[in-house]
mmCIF file of C-alpha atoms in Angstrom:
data_model
loop_
_atom_site.group_PDB
_atom_site.id
_atom_site.type_symbol
_atom_site.label_atom_id
_atom_site.label_comp_id
_atom_site.label_asym_id
_atom_site.label_seq_id
_atom_site.Cartn_x
_atom_site.Cartn_y
_atom_site.Cartn_z
ATOM 1 C CA MET A 267 -100.509 -136.861 71.370
ATOM 2 C CA ASN A 268 -102.873 -136.204 74.242
ATOM 3 C CA SER A 269 -101.581 -134.188 77.185
ATOM 4 C CA GLU A 270 -103.474 -133.560 80.386
ATOM 5 C CA GLY A 271 -103.749 -129.997 81.613
ATOM 6 C CA GLY A 272 -102.680 -128.810 85.027
ATOM 7 C CA GLY A 273 -102.686 -125.818 87.272
ATOM 8 C CA GLY A 274 -100.274 -123.562 85.469
ATOM 9 C CA GLY A 275 -97.198 -125.722 85.937
ATOM 10 C CA GLY A 276 -93.734 -125.333 84.515
ATOM 11 C CA PRO A 277 -90.629 -123.922 86.161
ATOM 12 C CA GLN A 278 -92.206 -120.496 86.478
ATOM 13 C CA GLY A 279 -95.799 -121.689 86.665
ATOM 14 C CA GLY A 280 -96.274 -121.274 90.370
ATOM 15 C CA GLY A 281 -98.463 -124.367 90.624
ATOM 16 C CA GLY A 282 -96.004 -126.570 92.411
ATOM 17 C CA GLY A 283 -95.357 -128.133 95.730
ATOM 18 C CA GLY A 284 -94.323 -126.386 98.865
ATOM 19 C CA GLY A 285 -91.586 -127.671 101.088
ATOM 20 C CA GLY A 286 -88.819 -127.758 98.456
ATOM 21 C CA PRO A 287 -86.376 -125.229 96.957
ATOM 22 C CA SER A 288 -87.400 -123.435 93.808
ATOM 23 C CA SER A 289 -84.936 -124.922 91.320
ATOM 24 C CA PRO A 290 -83.217 -128.290 90.810
ATOM 25 C CA GLN A 291 -79.805 -126.662 91.075
ATOM 26 C CA ASP A 292 -80.558 -125.648 94.676
ATOM 27 C CA ARG A 293 -81.566 -129.133 95.729
ATOM 28 C CA GLN A 294 -79.147 -131.568 97.327
ATOM 29 C CA LYS A 295 -79.205 -135.092 95.911
ATOM 30 C CA ASP A 296 -79.470 -138.002 98.328
ATOM 31 C CA THR A 297 -76.321 -140.161 98.425
ATOM 32 C CA ALA A 298 -77.486 -143.547 99.702
ATOM 33 C CA VAL A 299 -74.839 -146.271 99.782
ATOM 34 C CA ARG A 300 -75.646 -149.943 99.460
ATOM 35 C CA PRO A 301 -74.040 -151.489 102.557
ATOM 36 C CA TRP A 302 -73.492 -154.828 100.828
ATOM 37 C CA GLY A 303 -71.783 -153.499 97.705
ATOM 38 C CA SER A 304 -73.217 -154.901 94.487
ATOM 39 C CA GLY A 305 -75.887 -157.550 94.059
ATOM 40 C CA CYS A 306 -77.760 -159.542 91.457
ATOM 41 C CA PRO A 307 -78.846 -157.159 88.657
ATOM 42 C CA SER A 308 -82.273 -157.281 87.036
ATOM 43 C CA SER A 309 -84.937 -154.938 85.680
ATOM 44 C CA VAL A 310 -88.650 -154.562 85.106
ATOM 45 C CA THR A 311 -90.068 -152.757 82.058
ATOM 46 C CA THR A 312 -93.703 -151.718 82.149
ATOM 47 C CA THR A 313 -94.907 -150.747 78.661
ATOM 48 C CA PHE A 314 -94.516 -147.925 76.145
ATOM 49 C CA ASP A 315 -98.158 -147.978 75.037
ATOM 50 C CA ASP A 316 -99.035 -144.408 76.067
ATOM 51 C CA SER A 317 -102.415 -142.700 75.956
ATOM 52 C CA ASN A 318 -101.648 -139.247 77.411
ATOM 53 C CA GLY A 319 -99.088 -137.423 79.519
ATOM 54 C CA SER A 320 -98.080 -134.320 81.440
ATOM 55 C CA TYR A 321 -95.212 -133.315 83.766
ATOM 56 C CA GLY A 322 -94.619 -136.547 85.672
ATOM 57 C CA ASN A 323 -95.684 -139.661 87.561
ATOM 58 C CA VAL A 324 -95.969 -140.685 91.199
ATOM 59 C CA PHE A 325 -96.205 -144.417 91.889
ATOM 60 C CA HIS A 326 -94.937 -146.996 94.344
ATOM 61 C CA VAL A 327 -93.131 -150.319 94.192
ATOM 62 C CA ARG A 328 -92.912 -153.227 96.621
ATOM 63 C CA THR A 329 -90.794 -156.285 97.172
ATOM 64 C CA PRO A 330 -92.756 -159.559 97.074
ATOM 65 C CA ARG A 331 -93.318 -161.884 100.012
ATOM 66 C CA ASN A 332 -92.090 -165.480 99.880
ATOM 67 C CA GLU A 333 -94.424 -167.697 101.882
ATOM 68 C CA PHE A 334 -92.177 -170.728 101.609
ATOM 69 C CA ASN A 335 -88.731 -169.279 102.310
ATOM 70 C CA PHE A 336 -88.682 -166.235 104.567
ATOM 71 C CA ASP A 337 -84.878 -166.419 104.788
ATOM 72 C CA TYR A 338 -84.715 -165.654 101.074
ATOM 73 C CA GLN A 339 -86.487 -162.313 101.386
ATOM 74 C CA LYS A 340 -83.935 -159.606 100.745
ATOM 75 C CA ASP A 341 -83.868 -155.863 100.240
ATOM 76 C CA VAL A 342 -83.926 -154.590 96.666
ATOM 77 C CA TRP A 343 -82.034 -151.493 95.531
ATOM 78 C CA ILE A 344 -83.234 -149.506 92.507
ATOM 79 C CA THR A 345 -80.030 -148.560 90.678
ATOM 80 C CA GLY A 346 -81.363 -146.865 87.573
ATOM 81 C CA LEU A 347 -84.452 -145.687 85.742
ATOM 82 C CA GLU A 348 -85.678 -145.040 82.218
ATOM 83 C CA PHE A 349 -88.676 -142.757 81.704
ATOM 84 C CA TYR A 350 -90.757 -142.274 78.578
ATOM 85 C CA THR A 351 -90.885 -139.074 76.557
ATOM 86 C CA ASP A 352 -91.652 -138.776 72.861
ATOM 87 C CA LEU A 353 -89.146 -135.932 72.482
ATOM 88 C CA ARG A 354 -85.717 -136.314 70.858
ATOM 89 C CA THR A 355 -84.469 -133.042 72.262
ATOM 90 C CA GLN A 356 -82.948 -132.071 75.601
ATOM 91 C CA VAL A 357 -85.140 -132.477 78.704
ATOM 92 C CA SER A 358 -84.552 -131.714 82.395
ATOM 93 C CA TYR A 359 -85.491 -134.524 84.789
ATOM 94 C CA GLU A 360 -85.779 -135.134 88.527
ATOM 95 C CA VAL A 361 -86.428 -138.322 90.510
ATOM 96 C CA TRP A 362 -87.555 -138.209 94.151
ATOM 97 C CA THR A 363 -88.345 -141.095 96.497
ATOM 98 C CA LYS A 364 -89.774 -141.696 99.977
ATOM 99 C CA ALA A 365 -90.353 -144.707 102.208
ATOM 100 C CA GLY A 366 -93.897 -146.066 102.166
ATOM 101 C CA VAL A 367 -96.834 -145.238 99.925
ATOM 102 C CA TYR A 368 -97.327 -141.675 98.723
ATOM 103 C CA TYR A 369 -101.015 -141.463 99.676
ATOM 104 C CA ALA A 370 -100.351 -142.022 103.395
ATOM 105 C CA ASP A 371 -97.800 -140.371 105.665
ATOM 106 C CA TYR A 372 -95.491 -142.791 107.505
ATOM 107 C CA THR A 373 -94.187 -140.008 109.771
ATOM 108 C CA GLY A 374 -97.579 -139.738 111.466
ATOM 109 C CA ALA A 375 -97.693 -135.966 111.007
ATOM 110 C CA GLY A 376 -101.196 -136.239 109.628
ATOM 111 C CA GLU A 377 -100.554 -134.766 106.187
ATOM 112 C CA LEU A 378 -100.304 -136.360 102.780
ATOM 113 C CA PRO A 379 -96.771 -136.038 101.367
ATOM 114 C CA LEU A 380 -97.833 -135.128 97.824
ATOM 115 C CA GLY A 381 -96.755 -131.601 96.998
ATOM 116 C CA ASP A 382 -94.233 -131.356 99.858
ATOM 117 C CA LEU A 383 -90.691 -132.064 98.667
ATOM 118 C CA SER A 384 -89.384 -131.866 102.237
ATOM 119 C CA LYS A 385 -90.868 -135.365 102.723
ATOM 120 C CA TRP A 386 -88.954 -136.762 99.739
ATOM 121 C CA ALA A 387 -85.298 -137.456 98.884
ATOM 122 C CA LEU A 388 -83.845 -136.303 95.566
ATOM 123 C CA VAL A 389 -82.008 -139.252 93.983
ATOM 124 C CA ALA A 390 -81.436 -137.991 90.421
ATOM 125 C CA ASN A 391 -81.573 -134.713 88.531
ATOM 126 C CA GLY A 392 -79.998 -133.347 85.391
ATOM 127 C CA THR A 393 -80.507 -133.024 81.643
ATOM 128 C CA THR A 394 -80.443 -135.615 78.901
ATOM 129 C CA VAL A 395 -81.649 -136.067 75.331
ATOM 130 C CA GLY A 396 -84.972 -137.852 74.950
ATOM 131 C CA ALA A 397 -84.909 -141.192 73.131
ATOM 132 C CA GLY A 398 -88.196 -140.543 71.319
ATOM 133 C CA ARG A 399 -91.169 -142.746 70.545
ATOM 134 C CA GLY A 400 -91.316 -146.369 71.639
ATOM 135 C CA ARG A 401 -88.242 -146.482 73.866
ATOM 136 C CA GLY A 402 -87.142 -145.451 77.333
ATOM 137 C CA THR A 403 -84.872 -142.494 78.011
ATOM 138 C CA PRO A 404 -82.206 -143.678 80.491
ATOM 139 C CA ILE A 405 -80.945 -141.523 83.325
ATOM 140 C CA PRO A 406 -77.123 -141.722 83.367
ATOM 141 C CA GLU A 407 -76.047 -144.286 85.952
ATOM 142 C CA GLU A 408 -73.579 -141.891 87.556
ATOM 143 C CA ASP A 409 -76.411 -139.406 88.184
ATOM 144 C CA PHE A 410 -78.663 -141.888 90.008
ATOM 145 C CA SER A 411 -78.307 -142.573 93.735
ATOM 146 C CA PRO A 412 -79.469 -146.119 94.685
ATOM 147 C CA VAL A 413 -82.898 -146.375 96.344
ATOM 148 C CA LYS A 414 -83.762 -149.063 98.896
ATOM 149 C CA VAL A 415 -87.012 -151.060 98.695
ATOM 150 C CA PRO A 416 -87.188 -153.044 101.973
ATOM 151 C CA ALA A 417 -87.808 -156.788 101.998
ATOM 152 C CA GLY A 418 -91.068 -158.378 103.090
ATOM 153 C CA GLY A 419 -93.574 -156.525 100.919
ATOM 154 C CA ARG A 420 -92.733 -153.001 102.102
ATOM 155 C CA ALA A 421 -93.267 -150.045 99.780
ATOM 156 C CA THR A 422 -91.146 -147.234 98.360
ATOM 157 C CA SER A 423 -92.717 -144.331 96.433
ATOM 158 C CA VAL A 424 -91.165 -142.766 93.331
ATOM 159 C CA TYR A 425 -91.831 -139.317 91.842
ATOM 160 C CA VAL A 426 -90.470 -138.847 88.295
ATOM 161 C CA THR A 427 -90.861 -135.438 86.657
ATOM 162 C CA LEU A 428 -89.655 -133.271 83.816
ATOM 163 C CA SER A 429 -89.629 -129.482 83.949
ATOM 164 C CA THR A 430 -91.934 -129.505 80.910
ATOM 165 C CA ALA A 431 -95.164 -131.417 80.224
ATOM 166 C CA ASP A 432 -93.447 -134.104 78.127
ATOM 167 C CA ILE A 433 -93.645 -137.268 80.256
ATOM 168 C CA ARG A 434 -95.795 -139.895 78.585
ATOM 169 C CA TYR A 435 -97.976 -142.292 80.583
ATOM 170 C CA ALA A 436 -101.122 -144.403 80.233
ATOM 171 C CA GLU A 437 -104.474 -144.677 81.936
ATOM 172 C CA GLY A 438 -104.736 -147.370 84.596
ATOM 173 C CA GLY A 439 -107.514 -149.829 85.194
ATOM 174 C CA GLY A 440 -107.867 -149.480 88.978
ATOM 175 C CA LEU A 441 -109.683 -146.899 91.091
ATOM 176 C CA ASN A 442 -108.650 -143.366 91.978
ATOM 177 C CA LEU A 443 -106.051 -143.571 94.764
ATOM 178 C CA LEU A 444 -106.597 -139.944 95.748
ATOM 179 C CA GLU A 445 -110.399 -140.079 96.060
ATOM 180 C CA PRO A 446 -111.852 -141.386 99.360
ATOM 181 C CA ASP A 447 -114.469 -144.101 99.200
ATOM 182 C CA PRO A 448 -117.907 -142.416 99.558
ATOM 183 C CA ASP A 449 -118.961 -145.309 101.825
ATOM 184 C CA GLY A 450 -116.131 -144.607 104.252
ATOM 185 C CA GLY A 451 -113.935 -147.485 103.061
ATOM 186 C CA GLY A 452 -111.085 -145.171 102.167
ATOM 187 C CA VAL A 453 -108.490 -145.482 99.441
ATOM 188 C CA PRO A 454 -108.954 -148.494 97.126
ATOM 189 C CA GLU A 455 -106.496 -151.346 97.277
ATOM 190 C CA ASP A 456 -103.175 -151.132 95.452
ATOM 191 C CA THR A 457 -103.352 -152.256 91.818
ATOM 192 C CA PRO A 458 -100.192 -153.928 90.463
ATOM 193 C CA PHE A 459 -99.600 -153.744 86.736
ATOM 194 C CA ALA A 460 -96.033 -154.938 86.102
ATOM 195 C CA ALA A 461 -93.516 -157.094 87.934
ATOM 196 C CA GLY A 462 -90.101 -158.688 87.799
ATOM 197 C CA ASP A 463 -89.077 -161.594 90.013
ATOM 198 C CA ASP A 464 -88.129 -159.269 92.871
ATOM 199 C CA LEU A 465 -90.013 -155.995 92.335
ATOM 200 C CA ILE A 466 -93.704 -155.155 91.798
ATOM 201 C CA VAL A 467 -94.814 -151.878 90.177
ATOM 202 C CA TYR A 468 -98.227 -150.415 91.050
ATOM 203 C CA GLU A 469 -100.590 -148.020 89.343
ATOM 204 C CA GLY A 470 -100.063 -144.415 90.374
ATOM 205 C CA VAL A 471 -101.052 -140.885 89.431
ATOM 206 C CA GLY A 472 -100.160 -138.411 86.707
ATOM 207 C CA VAL A 473 -98.749 -135.052 87.834
ATOM 208 C CA LEU A 474 -100.189 -132.006 86.085
ATOM 209 C CA THR A 475 -97.796 -129.337 87.452
ATOM 210 C CA TYR A 476 -94.090 -128.819 88.021
ATOM 211 C CA PRO A 477 -93.116 -129.438 90.695
ATOM 212 C CA PHE A 478 -96.017 -131.443 92.104
ATOM 213 C CA ALA A 479 -98.702 -129.696 94.136
ATOM 214 C CA PRO A 480 -100.721 -130.464 97.306
ATOM 215 C CA ASN A 481 -104.139 -130.234 95.618
ATOM 216 C CA SER A 482 -105.789 -133.413 94.341
ATOM 217 C CA TYR A 483 -107.215 -131.667 91.253
ATOM 218 C CA GLN A 484 -103.637 -131.182 90.013
ATOM 219 C CA TYR A 485 -103.286 -134.949 89.525
ATOM 220 C CA SER A 486 -104.945 -137.526 87.270
ATOM 221 C CA SER A 487 -105.568 -141.021 88.609
ATOM 222 C CA PRO A 488 -105.018 -143.833 88.022
ATOM 223 C CA ARG A 489 -102.060 -143.514 85.665
ATOM 224 C CA LEU A 490 -99.264 -145.940 84.721
ATOM 225 C CA PHE A 491 -95.557 -145.165 84.802
ATOM 226 C CA LEU A 492 -94.030 -146.091 81.451
ATOM 227 C CA GLY A 493 -90.397 -147.088 81.483
ATOM 228 C CA THR A 494 -87.841 -149.350 83.108
ATOM 229 C CA LEU A 495 -86.593 -149.761 86.661
ATOM 230 C CA ARG A 496 -83.144 -151.351 86.982
ATOM 231 C CA TYR A 497 -82.470 -152.954 90.348
ATOM 232 C CA GLU A 498 -80.203 -155.278 92.301
ATOM 233 C CA VAL A 499 -81.188 -157.850 94.913
ATOM 234 C CA GLU A 500 -79.125 -157.767 98.092
ATOM 235 C CA GLY A 501 -76.406 -160.435 98.040
ATOM 236 C CA MET A 502 -74.400 -161.941 95.267
ATOM 237 C CA CYS A 503 -75.946 -163.850 92.353
ATOM 238 C CA ALA A 504 -75.808 -167.619 92.622
ATOM 239 C CA PRO A 505 -73.693 -169.248 89.876
ATOM 240 C CA THR A 506 -75.806 -170.686 87.068
ATOM 241 C CA SER A 507 -73.523 -173.677 86.406
ATOM 242 C CA ALA A 508 -70.061 -175.038 87.121
ATOM 243 C CA PRO A 509 -67.265 -173.334 85.142
ATOM 244 C CA THR A 510 -66.087 -175.120 82.014
ATOM 245 C CA SER A 511 -62.503 -176.180 81.436
ATOM 246 C CA GLY A 512 -62.098 -173.994 78.388
ATOM 247 C CA PRO A 513 -63.740 -172.800 75.166
ATOM 248 C CA ASP A 514 -65.343 -175.387 72.936
ATOM 249 C CA ALA A 515 -63.452 -176.412 69.850
ATOM 250 C CA PRO A 516 -64.847 -174.872 66.661
ATOM 251 C CA THR A 517 -67.235 -177.072 64.692
ATOM 252 C CA SER A 518 -67.797 -177.270 60.991
ATOM 253 C CA ARG A 519 -71.549 -176.957 61.459
ATOM 254 C CA PRO A 520 -72.888 -173.709 62.927
ATOM 255 C CA THR A 521 -75.158 -173.888 65.940
ATOM 256 C CA ALA A 522 -78.700 -172.634 65.892
ATOM 257 C CA SER A 523 -79.210 -168.884 66.036
ATOM 258 C CA PRO A 524 -79.457 -167.529 69.566
ATOM 259 C CA THR A 525 -82.942 -166.837 70.811
ATOM 260 C CA THR A 526 -84.056 -163.377 71.885
ATOM 261 C CA PRO A 527 -85.079 -163.174 75.558
ATOM 262 C CA SER A 528 -88.764 -162.418 76.082
ATOM 263 C CA PRO A 529 -89.457 -158.935 77.483
ATOM 264 C CA VAL A 530 -90.992 -158.511 80.895
ATOM 265 C CA THR A 531 -94.744 -158.705 80.382
ATOM 266 C CA PRO A 532 -97.406 -156.783 82.286
ATOM 267 C CA TYR A 533 -98.188 -158.112 85.742
ATOM 268 C CA PRO A 534 -98.562 -161.903 85.384
ATOM 269 C CA THR A 535 -101.793 -163.662 86.251
ATOM 270 C CA SER A 536 -99.808 -166.388 88.022
ATOM 271 C CA ALA A 537 -96.888 -165.505 90.276
ATOM 272 C CA PRO A 538 -93.408 -166.932 89.580
ATOM 273 C CA THR A 539 -92.737 -170.276 91.263
ATOM 274 C CA GLY A 540 -92.308 -169.892 95.028
ATOM 275 C CA TRP A 541 -93.544 -166.295 95.185
ATOM 276 C CA VAL A 542 -96.999 -165.607 96.594
ATOM 277 C CA VAL A 543 -97.753 -162.059 95.505
ATOM 278 C CA GLU A 544 -101.247 -162.359 96.994
ATOM 279 C CA LEU A 545 -99.622 -161.985 100.433
ATOM 280 C CA ASP A 546 -98.768 -158.388 99.601
ATOM 281 C CA LEU A 547 -99.843 -155.901 102.259
ATOM 282 C CA LEU A 548 -103.372 -154.519 102.093
ATOM 283 C CA THR A 549 -104.171 -150.862 102.666
ATOM 284 C CA THR A 550 -107.355 -149.965 104.543
ATOM 285 C CA ARG A 551 -108.677 -146.493 105.321
ATOM 286 C CA VAL A 552 -111.581 -145.458 107.567
ATOM 287 C CA LEU A 553 -113.206 -142.102 108.148
ATOM 288 C CA TYR A 554 -114.303 -140.796 111.569
ATOM 289 C CA THR A 555 -116.640 -137.771 111.714
ATOM 290 C CA PHE A 556 -117.701 -135.799 114.788
ATOM 291 C CA PHE A 557 -118.411 -132.253 115.961
ATOM 292 C CA VAL A 558 -115.994 -129.970 117.784
ATOM 293 C CA THR A 559 -116.759 -126.650 119.477
ATOM 294 C CA HIS A 560 -113.759 -124.318 119.321
ATOM 295 C CA ASP A 561 -112.686 -120.688 119.161
ATOM 296 C CA SER A 562 -113.813 -118.942 116.019
ATOM 297 C CA ALA A 563 -110.209 -118.121 115.078
ATOM 298 C CA VAL A 564 -108.130 -121.306 114.740
ATOM 299 C CA ASP A 565 -105.323 -122.160 112.355
ATOM 300 C CA GLU A 566 -104.167 -125.341 110.643
ATOM 301 C CA LEU A 567 -102.278 -126.415 113.766
ATOM 302 C CA PHE A 568 -105.601 -126.949 115.558
ATOM 303 C CA TRP A 569 -106.675 -129.612 113.058
ATOM 304 C CA ARG A 570 -103.237 -131.180 113.107
ATOM 305 C CA GLU A 571 -103.464 -131.522 116.893
ATOM 306 C CA ILE A 572 -106.792 -133.360 116.499
ATOM 307 C CA GLY A 573 -105.108 -135.756 114.085
ATOM 308 C CA THR A 574 -102.203 -136.260 116.492
ATOM 309 C CA ALA A 575 -104.582 -136.967 119.393
ATOM 310 C CA THR A 576 -106.427 -139.537 117.275
ATOM 311 C CA GLN A 577 -103.142 -141.139 116.280
ATOM 312 C CA ASP A 578 -101.955 -141.345 119.906
ATOM 313 C CA ALA A 579 -105.242 -142.972 120.982
ATOM 314 C CA LEU A 580 -105.044 -145.607 118.229
ATOM 315 C CA MET A 581 -101.387 -146.340 118.960
ATOM 316 C CA ALA A 582 -102.236 -146.854 122.638
ATOM 317 C CA LEU A 583 -104.975 -149.342 121.703
ATOM 318 C CA MET A 584 -102.554 -151.212 119.418
ATOM 319 C CA GLU A 585 -100.204 -151.623 122.398
ATOM 320 C CA GLU A 586 -102.900 -152.607 124.920
ATOM 321 C CA GLU A 587 -103.306 -156.355 125.290
ATOM 322 C CA GLY A 588 -106.854 -157.613 124.974
ATOM 323 C CA THR A 589 -107.983 -155.019 122.429
ATOM 324 C CA GLU A 590 -108.993 -155.858 118.874
ATOM 325 C CA LEU A 591 -106.318 -153.510 117.505
ATOM 326 C CA PHE A 592 -103.639 -155.218 119.617
ATOM 327 C CA ASP A 593 -104.640 -158.595 118.143
ATOM 328 C CA ARG A 594 -104.519 -157.203 114.608
ATOM 329 C CA ALA A 595 -101.123 -155.595 115.211
ATOM 330 C CA VAL A 596 -99.665 -158.867 116.534
ATOM 331 C CA ASN A 597 -101.357 -161.417 114.271
ATOM 332 C CA ASP A 598 -101.788 -159.443 111.043
ATOM 333 C CA GLU A 599 -98.864 -156.968 111.314
ATOM 334 C CA MET A 600 -101.268 -154.043 111.235
ATOM 335 C CA LEU A 601 -99.330 -150.783 111.043
ATOM 336 C CA LEU A 602 -100.731 -147.263 111.383
ATOM 337 C CA VAL A 603 -99.348 -145.336 108.412
ATOM 338 C CA GLY A 604 -101.379 -142.135 108.249
ATOM 339 C CA VAL A 605 -103.805 -139.900 110.132
ATOM 340 C CA GLU A 606 -105.287 -136.752 108.578
ATOM 341 C CA ALA A 607 -107.823 -134.413 110.218
ATOM 342 C CA PHE A 608 -109.758 -131.705 108.400
ATOM 343 C CA THR A 609 -112.987 -129.760 108.716
ATOM 344 C CA THR A 610 -115.941 -130.303 106.407
ATOM 345 C CA GLN A 611 -118.858 -128.080 105.467
ATOM 346 C CA ASP A 612 -121.949 -129.759 106.906
ATOM 347 C CA GLU A 613 -124.129 -126.854 108.024
ATOM 348 C CA GLU A 614 -127.441 -128.692 107.577
ATOM 349 C CA HIS A 615 -126.506 -131.453 110.012
ATOM 350 C CA LYS A 616 -124.834 -129.076 112.452
ATOM 351 C CA GLU A 617 -128.053 -127.150 113.019
ATOM 352 C CA ASN A 618 -129.848 -130.317 114.129
ATOM 353 C CA GLU A 619 -126.975 -131.744 116.167
ATOM 354 C CA PRO A 620 -127.270 -131.272 119.959
ATOM 355 C CA GLU A 621 -123.463 -131.508 120.305
ATOM 356 C CA CYS A 622 -123.161 -128.335 118.221
ATOM 357 C CA ASN A 623 -124.251 -125.778 120.781
ATOM 358 C CA PRO A 624 -121.476 -123.250 121.510
ATOM 359 C CA ALA A 625 -121.908 -121.337 124.782
ATOM 360 C CA ASP A 626 -120.771 -118.086 123.143
ATOM 361 C CA PRO A 627 -121.862 -118.032 119.483
ATOM 362 C CA VAL A 628 -119.759 -114.907 118.840
ATOM 363 C CA ALA A 629 -116.438 -116.194 120.178
ATOM 364 C CA GLU A 630 -117.010 -119.882 119.472
ATOM 365 C CA THR A 631 -118.158 -121.989 116.577
ATOM 366 C CA CYS A 632 -118.947 -125.624 115.933
ATOM 367 C CA SER A 633 -117.267 -127.537 113.099
ATOM 368 C CA THR A 634 -117.777 -130.942 111.579
ATOM 369 C CA VAL A 635 -114.423 -132.714 111.771
ATOM 370 C CA ALA A 636 -113.346 -135.663 109.638
ATOM 371 C CA VAL A 637 -110.332 -137.791 110.533
ATOM 372 C CA THR A 638 -109.009 -140.232 107.951
ATOM 373 C CA VAL A 639 -106.965 -143.154 109.313
ATOM 374 C CA THR A 640 -104.867 -145.397 107.053
ATOM 375 C CA VAL A 641 -103.375 -148.747 108.071
ATOM 376 C CA GLU A 642 -101.460 -151.505 106.302
ATOM 377 C CA HIS A 643 -101.817 -155.176 107.225
ATOM 378 C CA LEU A 644 -101.367 -158.711 105.979
ATOM 379 C CA PRO A 645 -104.165 -160.339 103.941
ATOM 380 C CA SER A 646 -104.770 -162.660 106.917
ATOM 381 C CA ALA A 647 -107.081 -159.825 107.994
ATOM 382 C CA SER A 648 -109.581 -158.687 105.393
ATOM 383 C CA ARG A 649 -110.294 -155.008 104.890
ATOM 384 C CA GLU A 650 -113.623 -155.542 106.652
ATOM 385 C CA ASP A 651 -111.750 -157.058 109.620
ATOM 386 C CA ALA A 652 -109.450 -154.056 109.723
ATOM 387 C CA ARG A 653 -112.304 -151.549 109.482
ATOM 388 C CA ARG A 654 -114.207 -153.320 112.231
ATOM 389 C CA ALA A 655 -111.169 -153.204 114.529
ATOM 390 C CA LEU A 656 -110.693 -149.492 113.845
ATOM 391 C CA LEU A 657 -114.359 -148.645 114.380
ATOM 392 C CA LEU A 658 -114.971 -150.617 117.603
#
């Protein structure tokens, strides 16, 4: 079996994510309650055709959009999960979730949430015995707190991990979600790879440490979560037929053998009747670069403030009638989901840039600043439309 190496992970490896307590026993599990009680149960199974593995997976799921019946769109609640390990011995597991996609920060704080458990909710943790090759290892239902996936194509991210490098996953066919587009286009579009009638599973990343870390080199991408998500659709199931008056009388001739239901296949090429998966939200990212003269001694807060100022300016334009961003926000449901500012090493260009001319070269310096902005929007606006609106 192939396993991908990480940055010295494991419970004592020291390679993990800040923002969370040091052991699962110290962490408080989220206790979400479905306000509507129970709903219509279903599940989606991806595949168990693994190619490598490590400590865990991060991926996201979405509800579909129904173009023909918006009243039918309902929240989905994930009620259980099976992960894939080839072990048949005891393993320690954790499941964390957050609203939105994991490669953009919905809080607007300007930082990616990978590696920071304070941005995630713990919904399951414990120990169980692995089911071994070719089958999912279920998390006990009583240990799993339900997770909401909002209606209308919204996303929820899932982080599944073991305390040892024994999660199995597979290589995806999309592009690296954690690697910016060299042409400034940003993160590639989401790549779905499995779906049920009410839940779509997207390609994600493999986690090479425990717990996960903030550095991109401690992930492999794209990677596929292998396993099963059990879920319920908000509201009661519709009856399939009228009740019968009683059991059928026995016959002398046996009926045909019952058929075995077909398993959920990888993401279908044609959507189920009535569902238009193509209307799923698009993700677009742009990169702004400019020069800033500042005191020689600045900390991380300085860059965060630049990101916040950029975010405030974009939000103001989205709320100002007559602007391109206002039109996109109203007509295409464009939503600002992440702003990240950081400095880059670009000494060659700085020397020839007239804006980089500090008055006091000892006390001040000039830095090249990059600000990455991520938005989500309906497909009624193409990614080029969105980029143009952001760059005007």
